[in-house]
XYZ file of C-alpha atoms in Angstrom:
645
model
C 54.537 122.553 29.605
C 54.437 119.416 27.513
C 52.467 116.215 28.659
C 56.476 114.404 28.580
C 57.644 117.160 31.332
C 54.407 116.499 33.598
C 55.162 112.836 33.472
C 59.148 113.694 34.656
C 57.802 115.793 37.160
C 55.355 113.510 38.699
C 58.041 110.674 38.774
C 60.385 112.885 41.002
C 57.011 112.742 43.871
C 56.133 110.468 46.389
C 52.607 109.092 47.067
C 52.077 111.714 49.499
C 53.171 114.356 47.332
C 50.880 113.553 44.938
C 47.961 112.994 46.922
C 48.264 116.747 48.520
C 49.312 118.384 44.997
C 45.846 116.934 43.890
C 44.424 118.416 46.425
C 45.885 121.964 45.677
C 44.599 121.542 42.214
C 40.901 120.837 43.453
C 41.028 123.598 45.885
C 42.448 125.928 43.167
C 39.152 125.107 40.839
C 36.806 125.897 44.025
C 38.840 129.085 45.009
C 37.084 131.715 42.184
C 35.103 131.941 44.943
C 37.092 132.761 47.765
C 38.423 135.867 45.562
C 35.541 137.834 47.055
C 34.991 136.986 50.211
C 35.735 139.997 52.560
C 38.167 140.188 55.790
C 36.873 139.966 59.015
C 39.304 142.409 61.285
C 39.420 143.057 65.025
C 38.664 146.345 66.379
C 41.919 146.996 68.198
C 44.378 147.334 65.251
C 47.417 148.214 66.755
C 50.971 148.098 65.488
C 54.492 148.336 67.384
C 56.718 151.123 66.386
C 60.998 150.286 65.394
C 62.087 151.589 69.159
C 64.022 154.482 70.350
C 67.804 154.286 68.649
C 67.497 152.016 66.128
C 67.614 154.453 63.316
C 70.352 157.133 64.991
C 72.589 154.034 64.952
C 72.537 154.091 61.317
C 76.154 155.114 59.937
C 76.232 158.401 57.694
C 77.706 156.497 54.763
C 75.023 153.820 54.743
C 72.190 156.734 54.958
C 73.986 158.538 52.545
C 74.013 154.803 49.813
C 70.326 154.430 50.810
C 69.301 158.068 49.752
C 70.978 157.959 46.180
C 69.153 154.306 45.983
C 66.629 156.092 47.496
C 65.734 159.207 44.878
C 67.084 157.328 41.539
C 63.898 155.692 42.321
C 62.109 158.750 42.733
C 63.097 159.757 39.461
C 61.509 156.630 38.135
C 64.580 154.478 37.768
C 65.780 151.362 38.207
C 67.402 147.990 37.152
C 65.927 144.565 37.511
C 67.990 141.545 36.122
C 69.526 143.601 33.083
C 66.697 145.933 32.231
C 66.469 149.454 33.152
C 63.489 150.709 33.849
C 62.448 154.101 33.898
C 58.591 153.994 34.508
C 58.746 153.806 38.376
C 56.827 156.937 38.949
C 53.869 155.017 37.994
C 54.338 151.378 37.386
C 51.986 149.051 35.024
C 52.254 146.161 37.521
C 51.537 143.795 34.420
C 53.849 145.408 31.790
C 56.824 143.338 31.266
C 59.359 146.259 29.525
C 61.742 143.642 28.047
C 59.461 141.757 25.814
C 57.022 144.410 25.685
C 53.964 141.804 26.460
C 51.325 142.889 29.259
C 50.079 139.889 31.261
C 46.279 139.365 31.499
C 45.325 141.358 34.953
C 41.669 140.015 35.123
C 42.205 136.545 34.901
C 41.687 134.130 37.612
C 45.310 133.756 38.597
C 45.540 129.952 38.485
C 44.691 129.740 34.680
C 47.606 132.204 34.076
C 50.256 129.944 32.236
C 52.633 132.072 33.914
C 55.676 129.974 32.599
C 54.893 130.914 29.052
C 56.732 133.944 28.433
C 54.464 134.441 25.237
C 51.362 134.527 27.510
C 53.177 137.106 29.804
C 56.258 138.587 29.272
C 58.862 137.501 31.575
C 57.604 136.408 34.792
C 60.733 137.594 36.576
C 60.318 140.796 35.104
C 56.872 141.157 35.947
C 57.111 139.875 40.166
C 60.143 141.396 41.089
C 58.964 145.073 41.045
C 55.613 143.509 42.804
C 57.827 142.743 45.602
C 57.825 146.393 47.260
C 61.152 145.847 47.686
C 61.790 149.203 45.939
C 59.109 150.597 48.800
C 60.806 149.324 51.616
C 63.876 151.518 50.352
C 61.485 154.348 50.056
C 60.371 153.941 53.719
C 63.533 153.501 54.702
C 64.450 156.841 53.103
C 61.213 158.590 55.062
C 62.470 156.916 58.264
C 66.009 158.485 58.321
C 64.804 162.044 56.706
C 61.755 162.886 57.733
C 60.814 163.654 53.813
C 57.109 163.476 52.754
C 57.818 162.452 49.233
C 59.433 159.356 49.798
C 56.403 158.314 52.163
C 53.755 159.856 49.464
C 55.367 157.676 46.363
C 55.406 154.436 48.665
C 51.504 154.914 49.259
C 51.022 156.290 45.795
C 52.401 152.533 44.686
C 50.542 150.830 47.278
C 47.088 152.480 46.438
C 48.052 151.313 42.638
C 48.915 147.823 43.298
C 46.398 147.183 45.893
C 44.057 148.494 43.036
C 45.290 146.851 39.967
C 45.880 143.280 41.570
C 42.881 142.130 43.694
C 43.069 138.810 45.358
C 43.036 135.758 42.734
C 43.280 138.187 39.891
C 46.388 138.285 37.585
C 49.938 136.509 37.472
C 51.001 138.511 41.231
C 48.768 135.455 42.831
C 49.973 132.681 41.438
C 53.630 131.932 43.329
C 53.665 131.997 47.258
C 57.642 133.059 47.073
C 56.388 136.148 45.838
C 53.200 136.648 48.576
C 55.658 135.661 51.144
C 58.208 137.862 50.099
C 55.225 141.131 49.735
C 54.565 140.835 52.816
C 57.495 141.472 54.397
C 57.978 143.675 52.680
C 55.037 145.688 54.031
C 55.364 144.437 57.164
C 58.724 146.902 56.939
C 56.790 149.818 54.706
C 54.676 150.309 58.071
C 57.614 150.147 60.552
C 59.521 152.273 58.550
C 56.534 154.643 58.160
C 55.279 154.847 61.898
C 56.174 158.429 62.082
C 53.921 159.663 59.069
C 50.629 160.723 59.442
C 48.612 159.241 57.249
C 50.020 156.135 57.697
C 46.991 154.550 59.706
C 45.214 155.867 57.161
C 47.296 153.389 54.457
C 47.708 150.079 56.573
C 45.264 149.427 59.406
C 42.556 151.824 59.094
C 42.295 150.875 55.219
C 39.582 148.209 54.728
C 41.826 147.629 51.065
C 44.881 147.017 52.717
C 42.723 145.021 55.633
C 41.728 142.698 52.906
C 44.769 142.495 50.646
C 46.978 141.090 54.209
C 44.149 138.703 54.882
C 43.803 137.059 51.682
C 47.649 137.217 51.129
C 47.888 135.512 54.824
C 44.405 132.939 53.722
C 46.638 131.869 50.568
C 49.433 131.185 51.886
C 47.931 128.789 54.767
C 45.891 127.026 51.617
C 48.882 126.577 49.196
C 52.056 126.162 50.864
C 55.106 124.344 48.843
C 55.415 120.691 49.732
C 57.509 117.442 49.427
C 60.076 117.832 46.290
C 59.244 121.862 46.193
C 59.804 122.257 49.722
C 63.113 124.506 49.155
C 63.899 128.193 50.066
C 59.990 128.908 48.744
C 58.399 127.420 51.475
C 61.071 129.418 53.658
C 59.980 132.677 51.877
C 56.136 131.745 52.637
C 57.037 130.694 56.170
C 58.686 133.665 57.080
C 56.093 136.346 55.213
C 53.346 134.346 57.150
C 55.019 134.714 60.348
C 55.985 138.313 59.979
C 52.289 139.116 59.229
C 50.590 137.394 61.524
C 52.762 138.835 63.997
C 53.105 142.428 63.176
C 49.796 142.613 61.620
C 47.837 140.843 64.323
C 44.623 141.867 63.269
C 42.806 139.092 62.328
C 40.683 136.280 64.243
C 42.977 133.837 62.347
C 46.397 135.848 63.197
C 47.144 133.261 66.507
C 46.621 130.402 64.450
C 48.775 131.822 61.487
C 51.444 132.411 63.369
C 51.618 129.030 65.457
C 51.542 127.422 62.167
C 54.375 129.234 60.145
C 56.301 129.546 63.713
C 56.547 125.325 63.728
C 56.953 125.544 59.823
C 59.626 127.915 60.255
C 61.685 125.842 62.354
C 61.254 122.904 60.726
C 61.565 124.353 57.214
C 65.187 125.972 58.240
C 66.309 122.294 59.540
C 65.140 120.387 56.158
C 66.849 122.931 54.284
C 69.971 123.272 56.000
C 73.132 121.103 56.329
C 74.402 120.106 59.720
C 77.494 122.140 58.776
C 75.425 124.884 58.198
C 75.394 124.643 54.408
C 71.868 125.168 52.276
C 70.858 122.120 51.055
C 70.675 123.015 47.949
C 73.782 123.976 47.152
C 73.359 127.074 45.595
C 74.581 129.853 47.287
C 72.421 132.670 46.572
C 69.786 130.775 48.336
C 71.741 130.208 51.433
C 71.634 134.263 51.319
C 68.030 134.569 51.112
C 66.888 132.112 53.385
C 69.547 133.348 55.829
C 67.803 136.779 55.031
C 64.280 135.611 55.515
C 64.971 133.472 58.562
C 66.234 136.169 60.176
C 63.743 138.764 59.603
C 60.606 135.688 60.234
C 62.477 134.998 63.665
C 63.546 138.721 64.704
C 59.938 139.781 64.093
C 58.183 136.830 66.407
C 60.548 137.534 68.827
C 59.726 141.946 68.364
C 55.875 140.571 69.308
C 56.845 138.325 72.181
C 56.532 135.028 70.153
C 59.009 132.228 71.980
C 60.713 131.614 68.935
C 62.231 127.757 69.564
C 65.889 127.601 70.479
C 66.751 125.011 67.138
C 65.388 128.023 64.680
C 68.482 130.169 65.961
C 71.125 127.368 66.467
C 70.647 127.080 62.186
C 70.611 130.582 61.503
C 73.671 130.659 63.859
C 75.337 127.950 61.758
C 74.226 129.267 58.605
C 76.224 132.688 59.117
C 79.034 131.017 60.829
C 79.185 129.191 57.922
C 79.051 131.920 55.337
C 81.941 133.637 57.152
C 84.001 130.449 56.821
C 83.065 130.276 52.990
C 83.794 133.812 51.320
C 86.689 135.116 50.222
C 89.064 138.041 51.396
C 86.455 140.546 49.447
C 83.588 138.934 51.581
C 82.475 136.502 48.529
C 81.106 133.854 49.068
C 80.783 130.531 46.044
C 79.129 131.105 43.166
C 77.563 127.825 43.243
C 74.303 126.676 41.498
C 71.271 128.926 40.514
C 71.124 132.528 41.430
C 68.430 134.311 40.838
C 69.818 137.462 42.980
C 66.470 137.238 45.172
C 66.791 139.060 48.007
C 64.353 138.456 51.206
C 64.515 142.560 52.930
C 65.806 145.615 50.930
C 66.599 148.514 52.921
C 69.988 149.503 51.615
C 71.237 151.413 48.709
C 71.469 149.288 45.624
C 75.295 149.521 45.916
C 75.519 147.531 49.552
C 77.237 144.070 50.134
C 74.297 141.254 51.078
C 77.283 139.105 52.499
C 78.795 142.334 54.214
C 75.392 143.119 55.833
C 74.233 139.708 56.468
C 77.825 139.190 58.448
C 77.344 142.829 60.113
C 74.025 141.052 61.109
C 75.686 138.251 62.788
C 78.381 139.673 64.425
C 75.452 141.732 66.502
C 73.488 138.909 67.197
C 75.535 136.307 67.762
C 78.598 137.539 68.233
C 81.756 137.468 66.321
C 84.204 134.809 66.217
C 88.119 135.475 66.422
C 88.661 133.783 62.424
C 85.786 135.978 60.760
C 87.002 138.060 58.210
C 87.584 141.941 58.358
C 84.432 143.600 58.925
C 82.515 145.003 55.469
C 80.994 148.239 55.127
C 78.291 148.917 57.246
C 74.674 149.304 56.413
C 71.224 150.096 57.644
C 69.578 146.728 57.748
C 71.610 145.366 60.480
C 70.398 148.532 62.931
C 67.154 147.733 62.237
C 67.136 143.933 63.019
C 69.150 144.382 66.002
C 66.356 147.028 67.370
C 63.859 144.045 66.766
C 65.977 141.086 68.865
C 66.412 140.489 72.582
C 67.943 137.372 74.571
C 68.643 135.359 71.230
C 70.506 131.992 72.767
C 73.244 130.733 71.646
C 73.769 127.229 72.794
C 76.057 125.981 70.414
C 79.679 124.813 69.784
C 80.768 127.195 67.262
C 83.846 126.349 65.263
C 86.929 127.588 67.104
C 88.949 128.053 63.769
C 87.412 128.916 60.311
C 86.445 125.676 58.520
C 87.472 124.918 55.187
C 85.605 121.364 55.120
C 81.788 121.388 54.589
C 81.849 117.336 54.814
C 77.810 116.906 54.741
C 77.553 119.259 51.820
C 80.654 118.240 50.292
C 81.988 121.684 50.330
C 85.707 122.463 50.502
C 87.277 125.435 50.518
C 91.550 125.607 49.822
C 93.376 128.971 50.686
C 97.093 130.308 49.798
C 97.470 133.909 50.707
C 95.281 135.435 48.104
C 94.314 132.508 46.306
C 90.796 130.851 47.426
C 89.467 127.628 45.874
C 86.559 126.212 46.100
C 86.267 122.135 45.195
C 82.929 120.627 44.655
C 82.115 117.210 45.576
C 78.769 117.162 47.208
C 75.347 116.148 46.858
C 73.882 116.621 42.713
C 70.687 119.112 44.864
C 68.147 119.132 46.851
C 65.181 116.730 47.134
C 64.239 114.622 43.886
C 63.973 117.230 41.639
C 67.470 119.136 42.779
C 65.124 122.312 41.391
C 68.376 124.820 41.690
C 71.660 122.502 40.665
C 73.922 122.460 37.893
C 75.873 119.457 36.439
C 78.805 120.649 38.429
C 80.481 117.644 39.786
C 84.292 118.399 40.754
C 84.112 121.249 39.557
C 86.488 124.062 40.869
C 86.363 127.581 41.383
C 89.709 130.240 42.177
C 90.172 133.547 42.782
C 93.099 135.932 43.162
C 92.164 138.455 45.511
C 88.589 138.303 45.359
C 88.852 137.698 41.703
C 87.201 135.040 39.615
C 90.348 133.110 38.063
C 88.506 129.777 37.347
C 85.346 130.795 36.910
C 81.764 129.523 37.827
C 79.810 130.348 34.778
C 76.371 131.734 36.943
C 73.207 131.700 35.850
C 71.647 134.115 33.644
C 68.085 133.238 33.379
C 65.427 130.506 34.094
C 62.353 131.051 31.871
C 62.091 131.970 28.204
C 65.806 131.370 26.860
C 65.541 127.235 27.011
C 68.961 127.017 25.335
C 71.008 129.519 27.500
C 68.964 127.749 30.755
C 70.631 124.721 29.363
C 74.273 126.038 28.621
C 74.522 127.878 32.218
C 73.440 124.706 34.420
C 75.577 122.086 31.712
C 78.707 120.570 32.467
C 80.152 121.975 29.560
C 80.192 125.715 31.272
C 81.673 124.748 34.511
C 85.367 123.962 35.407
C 85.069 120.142 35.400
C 85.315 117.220 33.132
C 82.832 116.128 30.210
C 82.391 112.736 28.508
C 80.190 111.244 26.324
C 79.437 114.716 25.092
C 76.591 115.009 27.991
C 76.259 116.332 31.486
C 76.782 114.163 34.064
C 73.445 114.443 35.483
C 69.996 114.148 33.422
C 67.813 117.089 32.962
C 64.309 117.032 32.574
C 63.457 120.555 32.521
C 64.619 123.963 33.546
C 64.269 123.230 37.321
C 64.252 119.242 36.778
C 66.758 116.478 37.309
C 65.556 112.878 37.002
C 69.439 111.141 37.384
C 71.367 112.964 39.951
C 75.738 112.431 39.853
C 76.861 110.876 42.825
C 80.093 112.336 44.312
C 82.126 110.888 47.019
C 85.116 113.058 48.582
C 88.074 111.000 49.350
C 90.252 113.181 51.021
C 89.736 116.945 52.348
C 93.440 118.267 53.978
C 92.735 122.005 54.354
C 94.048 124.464 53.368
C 95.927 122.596 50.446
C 94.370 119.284 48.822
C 91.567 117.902 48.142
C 90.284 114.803 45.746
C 86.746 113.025 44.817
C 84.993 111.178 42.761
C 81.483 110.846 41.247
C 79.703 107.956 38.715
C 77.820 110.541 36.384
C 79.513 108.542 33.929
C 79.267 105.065 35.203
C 80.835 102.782 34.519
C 83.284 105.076 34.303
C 84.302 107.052 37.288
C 85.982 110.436 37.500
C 88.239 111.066 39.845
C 89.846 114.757 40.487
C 92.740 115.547 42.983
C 93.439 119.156 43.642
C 96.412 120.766 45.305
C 97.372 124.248 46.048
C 100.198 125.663 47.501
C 103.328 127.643 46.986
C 100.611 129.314 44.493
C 100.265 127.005 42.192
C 97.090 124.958 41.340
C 97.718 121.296 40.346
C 94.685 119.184 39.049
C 94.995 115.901 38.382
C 91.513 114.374 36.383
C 91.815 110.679 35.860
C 88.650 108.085 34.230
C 88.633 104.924 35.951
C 87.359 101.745 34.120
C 84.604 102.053 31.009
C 85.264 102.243 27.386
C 87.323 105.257 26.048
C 85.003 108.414 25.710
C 84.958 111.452 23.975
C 86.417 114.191 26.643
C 86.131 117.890 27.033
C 88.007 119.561 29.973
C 87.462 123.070 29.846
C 88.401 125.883 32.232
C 86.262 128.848 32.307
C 88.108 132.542 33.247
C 86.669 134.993 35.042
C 85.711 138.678 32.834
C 88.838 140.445 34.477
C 91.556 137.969 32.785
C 92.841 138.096 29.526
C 93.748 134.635 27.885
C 96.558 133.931 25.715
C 96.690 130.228 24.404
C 99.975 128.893 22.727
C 99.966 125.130 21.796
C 99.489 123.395 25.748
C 100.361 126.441 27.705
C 98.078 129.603 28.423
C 99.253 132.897 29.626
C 96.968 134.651 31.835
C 96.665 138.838 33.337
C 94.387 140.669 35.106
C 94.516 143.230 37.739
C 93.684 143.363 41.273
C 93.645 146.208 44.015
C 95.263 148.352 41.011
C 97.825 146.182 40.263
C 98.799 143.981 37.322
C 98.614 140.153 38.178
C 99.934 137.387 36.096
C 99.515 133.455 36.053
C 100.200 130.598 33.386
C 98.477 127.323 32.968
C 100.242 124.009 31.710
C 97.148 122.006 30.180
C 97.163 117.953 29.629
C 98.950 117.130 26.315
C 97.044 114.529 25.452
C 94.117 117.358 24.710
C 94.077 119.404 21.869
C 93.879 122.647 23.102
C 91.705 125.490 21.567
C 90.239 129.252 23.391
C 86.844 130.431 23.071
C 85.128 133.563 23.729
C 81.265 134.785 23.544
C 80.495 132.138 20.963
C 76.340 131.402 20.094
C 76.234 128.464 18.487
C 76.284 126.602 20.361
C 76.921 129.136 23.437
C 80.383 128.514 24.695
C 82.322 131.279 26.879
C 80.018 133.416 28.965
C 79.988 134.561 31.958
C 76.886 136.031 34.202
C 77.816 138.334 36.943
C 73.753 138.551 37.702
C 70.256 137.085 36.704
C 69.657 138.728 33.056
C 72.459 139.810 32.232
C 75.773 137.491 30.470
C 78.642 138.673 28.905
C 81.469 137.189 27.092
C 84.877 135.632 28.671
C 87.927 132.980 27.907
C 86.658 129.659 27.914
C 89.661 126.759 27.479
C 88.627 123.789 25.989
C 90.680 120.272 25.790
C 89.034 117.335 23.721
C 90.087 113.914 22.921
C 90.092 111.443 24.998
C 91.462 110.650 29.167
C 92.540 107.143 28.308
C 95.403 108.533 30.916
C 95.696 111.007 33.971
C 95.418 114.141 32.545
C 97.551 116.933 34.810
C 96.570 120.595 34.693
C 99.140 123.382 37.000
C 98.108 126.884 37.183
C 100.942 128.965 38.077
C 100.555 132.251 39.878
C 103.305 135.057 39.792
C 103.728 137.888 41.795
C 101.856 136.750 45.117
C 102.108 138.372 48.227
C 104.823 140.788 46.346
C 104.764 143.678 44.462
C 105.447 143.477 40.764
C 109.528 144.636 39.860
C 109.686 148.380 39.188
C-alpha cells in the first residue's frame, strides 16, 4: 500500500484505535517467537458425539446433492470464485491456479504483503480452499454413508495442511476471518467423523493437530479485529473461538477462551446488527454469514452446556426474521453491497440455497411465522444444528405481518404480485471506513419473479483488478443518479471511504411508494420518489438547489433481459418459470438516451452473479443535465396472466 492510503486509513481511527493497532504491530514483531512454543493439553481429551437422529433426519434429496458435491471433490474438482480447479486430490496450499504465482510458505506470516497479488497470487484464491470447507462436505459425506474414502481424503488434507502451514508460517496466518472460519470448520470435520476409527488418532490424540488448535485459538485471543474493522471478521473470529474452546476443550486456557469470545459474541452480533434486524453494513451477503456463524458459535456453546445470554438469540432471531421479510418469491434476498460469497459452515451440496437453509434453520429454532415465504428445499445443515440446540428463548415481539420498512437501515422493500423492489436510502456503511459499501444512494433494485429486472451490478472482486474494484462499488454501475461525473461518496481505497452520502427517507408507504434524499452532491440534493403498482414502476429523480451538473442516470438490466432502445423508450423480454415476459421503459426526455453492453474502457455494462466471475448485460445510460424532474415508468405486461395463445 502507498504511504497516501496509510494516511486515509489512519484518519478513519480513533485514538483508541490507534493506540491498540500499535500495539498489534509491536506484538506482531515479538511473535517469531511464539511460532514455536509447544501446546500444553489436558489429559482427559474428550469430545461429544452429533446425538442419536440427527443424521436419519436428513432428507434423501439433500444426501443425495451432498454426495455429487461430495465425490466431484473426490475426483479433484472444484470451483472457487470463477476458477476451476482440478488439483484437489492433493492441494499446494500456496499455489494460486489463476495467476499461477506460489506464495512464500516459510515466511514469517506478518511480513507476507498478502495484498500484493504479485507477491502471492490472489489471496482469495489462495484462503478459500484453506478453509476446509471442502472437508466439512467430505465428513459430511462419511457421516451419512459410512464410506472410508471420504474420511481418508479429509485426513489425507489435514495431515498436508497441518504439515505445509505451521503456526506463523505463510499467508494462511495472517487474517483471523480465515483462522476463525478453519476452525469451525474442524470443529465439524470431528463431529462429522465420530464414527471413524482413526479419528482420535487425527484430532485429539495428535500432538500436530493439539498444537495447530492451540496456536489457532492463542492468535486469535492476541489479534482480534477492533474499532473501524470490527465488522463480520471479528464475528467470524468470535464464533471460531467459541466453537473451539468449547468443542475442543482441551486446553488450560479453553475456560478462559470461551468466556471471552462468549461476551464478544454477544456484543459483536449487537454492534453489527440493526435494531430491525438488518447487518450494519448493508451488504447482504454478510448478513448471511454472520447469521451463519452466529448460529453455529451459539448452537455449539449451548451443545457444551455454555449459558449462552438471552440478547445473542433475540439478534439472531431478528436477523432471520428479517431475511424472511427481505427476499423475494424465489427466496432472494438484496443484492446489496460487497459479496464475497463467504460462507461460515459448508455441509451441503454445492447446488443448495444458503437463504433456503438458513430459513429451514429458523423455522426449527425459532419457529415460523404465518407471512414467511413457502418453505425452500431442504438440506442437511439445518438437521445438524437442530441436533446441537435445546431451550433456545424466544422473548421477543416478532413482527406479526412481513415488514417491508427497514427504517434504521433505511431498507425498503415494495411488492406487486411478482414484482419486488428494493429502494435504498440508508446509512453510506458501517463504521468510518464503511469497509463493504458501494456508492449506492437511492438506488433501486426489481425483479419479475425472482428475476433481476433493474439490476444491482455485484461485486466481482476485491484485490488485484483496482479498476473493476472501482467500477463494481461506483455510482455509475448501480441504478441511481450521477453528477459531477463522480460517486457520491469518496473512496480511498478498495475497502475505504473517507466522505460517506448521507440519505434521509422521507416517506416509506409499503407495499407501493417510497421517496429519499441524500447530499452526496451537496449543495445539491437528490431526491428520488418511487411508486409501484398496477405493475408499473414510476421514478421520479429531481436535483434540488446547486449549479447545473453534468448527469448520468443509468439503469442496469439483469443477464436474463434483452434490451431494445428506440429514441426515449426501451423495450424489454425475458423469461420466467418458462414463460416469455415483456416490459417497456419510458426514460426522461431531457436525457439523451444511449445502450451499452460488456464495454472495457472504461467498464460499463456488467453484471456479477458471484465473486470472480462478471459477465456482460444492458446497461441504459441518460446524460445531460436534471435542471428539471426527470420521470422514468417501467411498464410490465403480462402479470399475473398468461401470455395470449
Amino acid at each position: 500500500m502507498e504511504l497516501s492510503w496509510y494516511l486515509r486509513r489512519l484518519s478513519r481511527m480513533d485514538p483508541a484505535e490507534i493506540a491498540g493497532r500499535v500495539t498489534d504491530a509491536v506484538r506482531k514483531r515479538r511473535w517469531r517467537r511464539v511460532a514455536g512454543e509447544r501446546a500444553v493439553w489436558l489429559p482427559d481429551r474428550r469430545f461429544a458425539p452429533l446425538g442419536d437422529g440427527a443424521l436419519t433426519a436428513v432428507s434423501g434429496d439433500a444426501v443425495k446433492a451432498l454426495l455429487a458435491t461430495a465425490d466431484r471433490l473426490m475426483d479433484g474438482h472444484a470451483e472457487f470464485f470463477g476458477v476451476e480447479r482440478h488439483d484437489l486430490v492433493a492441494p499446494d496450499w500456496s499455489h494460486d491456479p489463476k495467476t499461477g504465482r506460489r506464495a512464500p510458505s516459510d515466511v514469517y506470516s506478518f511480513d507476507i504483503p498478502y495484498r500484493d497479488e504479485a507477491a502471492v497470487g490472489d489471496i482469495k484464491q489462495l484462503w478459500e480452499p484453506s478453509r476446509h470447507q471442502h472437508l466439512t462436505v467430505l465428513a459430511a459425506a462419511y457421516a451419512l454413508t459410512g464410506e472410508d474414502r471420504y474420511a481418508e481424503r479429509v485426513a489425507a488434507h489435514l495431515d498436508s495442511w497441518w504439515a505445509a502451514n505451521p503456526p506463523l508460517r505463510g499467508v494462511h496466518w495472517v487474517s483471523g476471518i480465515e483462522l476463525g472460519i478453519r476452525l469451525l470448520s474442524w470443529v465439524w470435520v470431528r463431529r462429522l467423523l465420530d464414527g471413524w476409527a482413526r479419528v482420535p488418532l487425527l484430532f485429539e490424540d495428535n500432538p500436530v493437530a493439539l498444537n495447530q488448535i492451540w496456536h489457532h485459538q492463542r492468535w486469535l485471543a492476541a489479534f482480534g479485529s477492533r474499532g473501524s474493522s470490527a465488522n463480520n471478521h471479528v464475528i467470524a473470529e468470535d464464533a471460531g473461538q467459541l466453537a473451539a474452546a468449547c468443542a475442543f476443550d482441551w486446553f488450560p486456557e479453553s475456560a478462559r477462551w470461551r468466556a471471552s469470545a462468549l461476551a464478544s459474541l454477544d456484543k459483536m452480533l449487537r454492534h453489527n446488527t440493526f435494531d430491525s434486524g438488518v447487518n450494519r453494513e448493508l451488504a447482504t451477503e454478510y448478513h448471511g454469514l454472520v447469521l451463519e456463524l452466529g448460529l453455529a458459535g451459539a448452537l455449539e456453546a449451548t451443545a457444551a452446556g455454555v449459558a449462552v445470554p438471552a440478547s445473542t438469540w433475540r439478534v439472531l432471531l431478528r436477523k432471520t426474521d428479517a431475511l424472511a421479510a427481505m427476499v423475494d418469491d424465489k427466496l432472494r434476498p438484496p443484492r446489496q453491497g460487497d459479496a464475497d460469497d463467504g460462507l461460515g459452515l459448508v455441509v451441503d451440496g454445492a447446488e443448495t440455497s444458503r437463504w433456503a437453509s438458513l430459513l429451514n434453520t429458523g423455522e426449527v429454532l425459532f419457529g415460523r411465522l404465518d407471512w414467511w415465504p413457502g418453505a425452500g428445499a431442504p438440506d442437511v445443515r439445518t438437521p445438524l444444528f437442530a441436533a446441537l440446540a435445546s431451550d433456545i428463548p424466544v422473548d421477543v415481539r416478532r413482527p406479526v405481518h412481513r415488514p417491508g420498512d427497514f427504517a434504521d437501515a433505511g431498507m425498503t422493500i415494495l411488492r406487486d404480485g411478482a414484482l419486488w423492489c428494493r429502494c435504498d436510502g440508508g446509512p453510506h456503511g458501517f463504521l468510518s471506513i464503511a469497509a463493504h459499501a458501494h456508492a449506492d444512494a437511492l438506488s433501486v433494485e426489481v425483479r419479475h419473479g425472482g428475476v433481476d429486472i433493474l439490476a444491482d451490478p455485484g461485486t466481482y472482486c476485491y484485490h488485484g483488478e483496482p479498476k473493476w474494484r472501482t467500477y463494481f462499488r461506483s455510482t455509475a454501475a448501480h441504478n441511481t443518479l450521477e453528477l459531477g461525473g463522480t460517486d457520491q461518496s469518496v473512496s480511498g481505497g478498495p475497502f475505504l471511504w473517507t466522505r460517506h452520502a448521507t440519505s434521509r427517507v422521507l416517506a416509506a408507504d409499503t407495499p407501493s411508494r417510497w421517496s429519499a434524499e441524500h447530499d452526496g452532491y451537496a449543495p445539491a440534493i437528490h431526491r428520488r420518489t418511487v411508486e409501484l403498482a398496477d405493475s408499473k414502476l414510476h421514478i421520479l429523480d429531481e436535483v434540488r438547489s446547486g449549479e447545473a451538473l453534468p448527469a448520468r442516470l443509468a439503469f442496469h438490466f439483469g443477464p436474463a433481459v434483452e434490451v431494445v432502445l428506440s429514441e426515449t423508450t426501451a423495450t424489454l423480454s425475458w423469461t420466467v418459470d418458462g414463460r416469455d415476459r415483456g416490459a417497456s421503459v419510458d426514460l426522461p426526455p431531457q436525457l439523451t438516451w444511449s445502450a451499452h453492453r460488456g464495454e472495457l474502457t472504461p467498464p460499463l455494462g456488467w453484471y456479477s452473479a458471484g465473486f470472480g466471475r462478471r459477465e456482460p448485460t444492458w446497461t441504459l445510460l441518460g446524460t445531460g443535465t436534471a435542471e428539471s424532474a426527470l420521470t422514468t415508468v417501467l411498464t410490465f405486461d403480462r402479470i399475473g396472466e398468461d401470455p395470449p395463445l
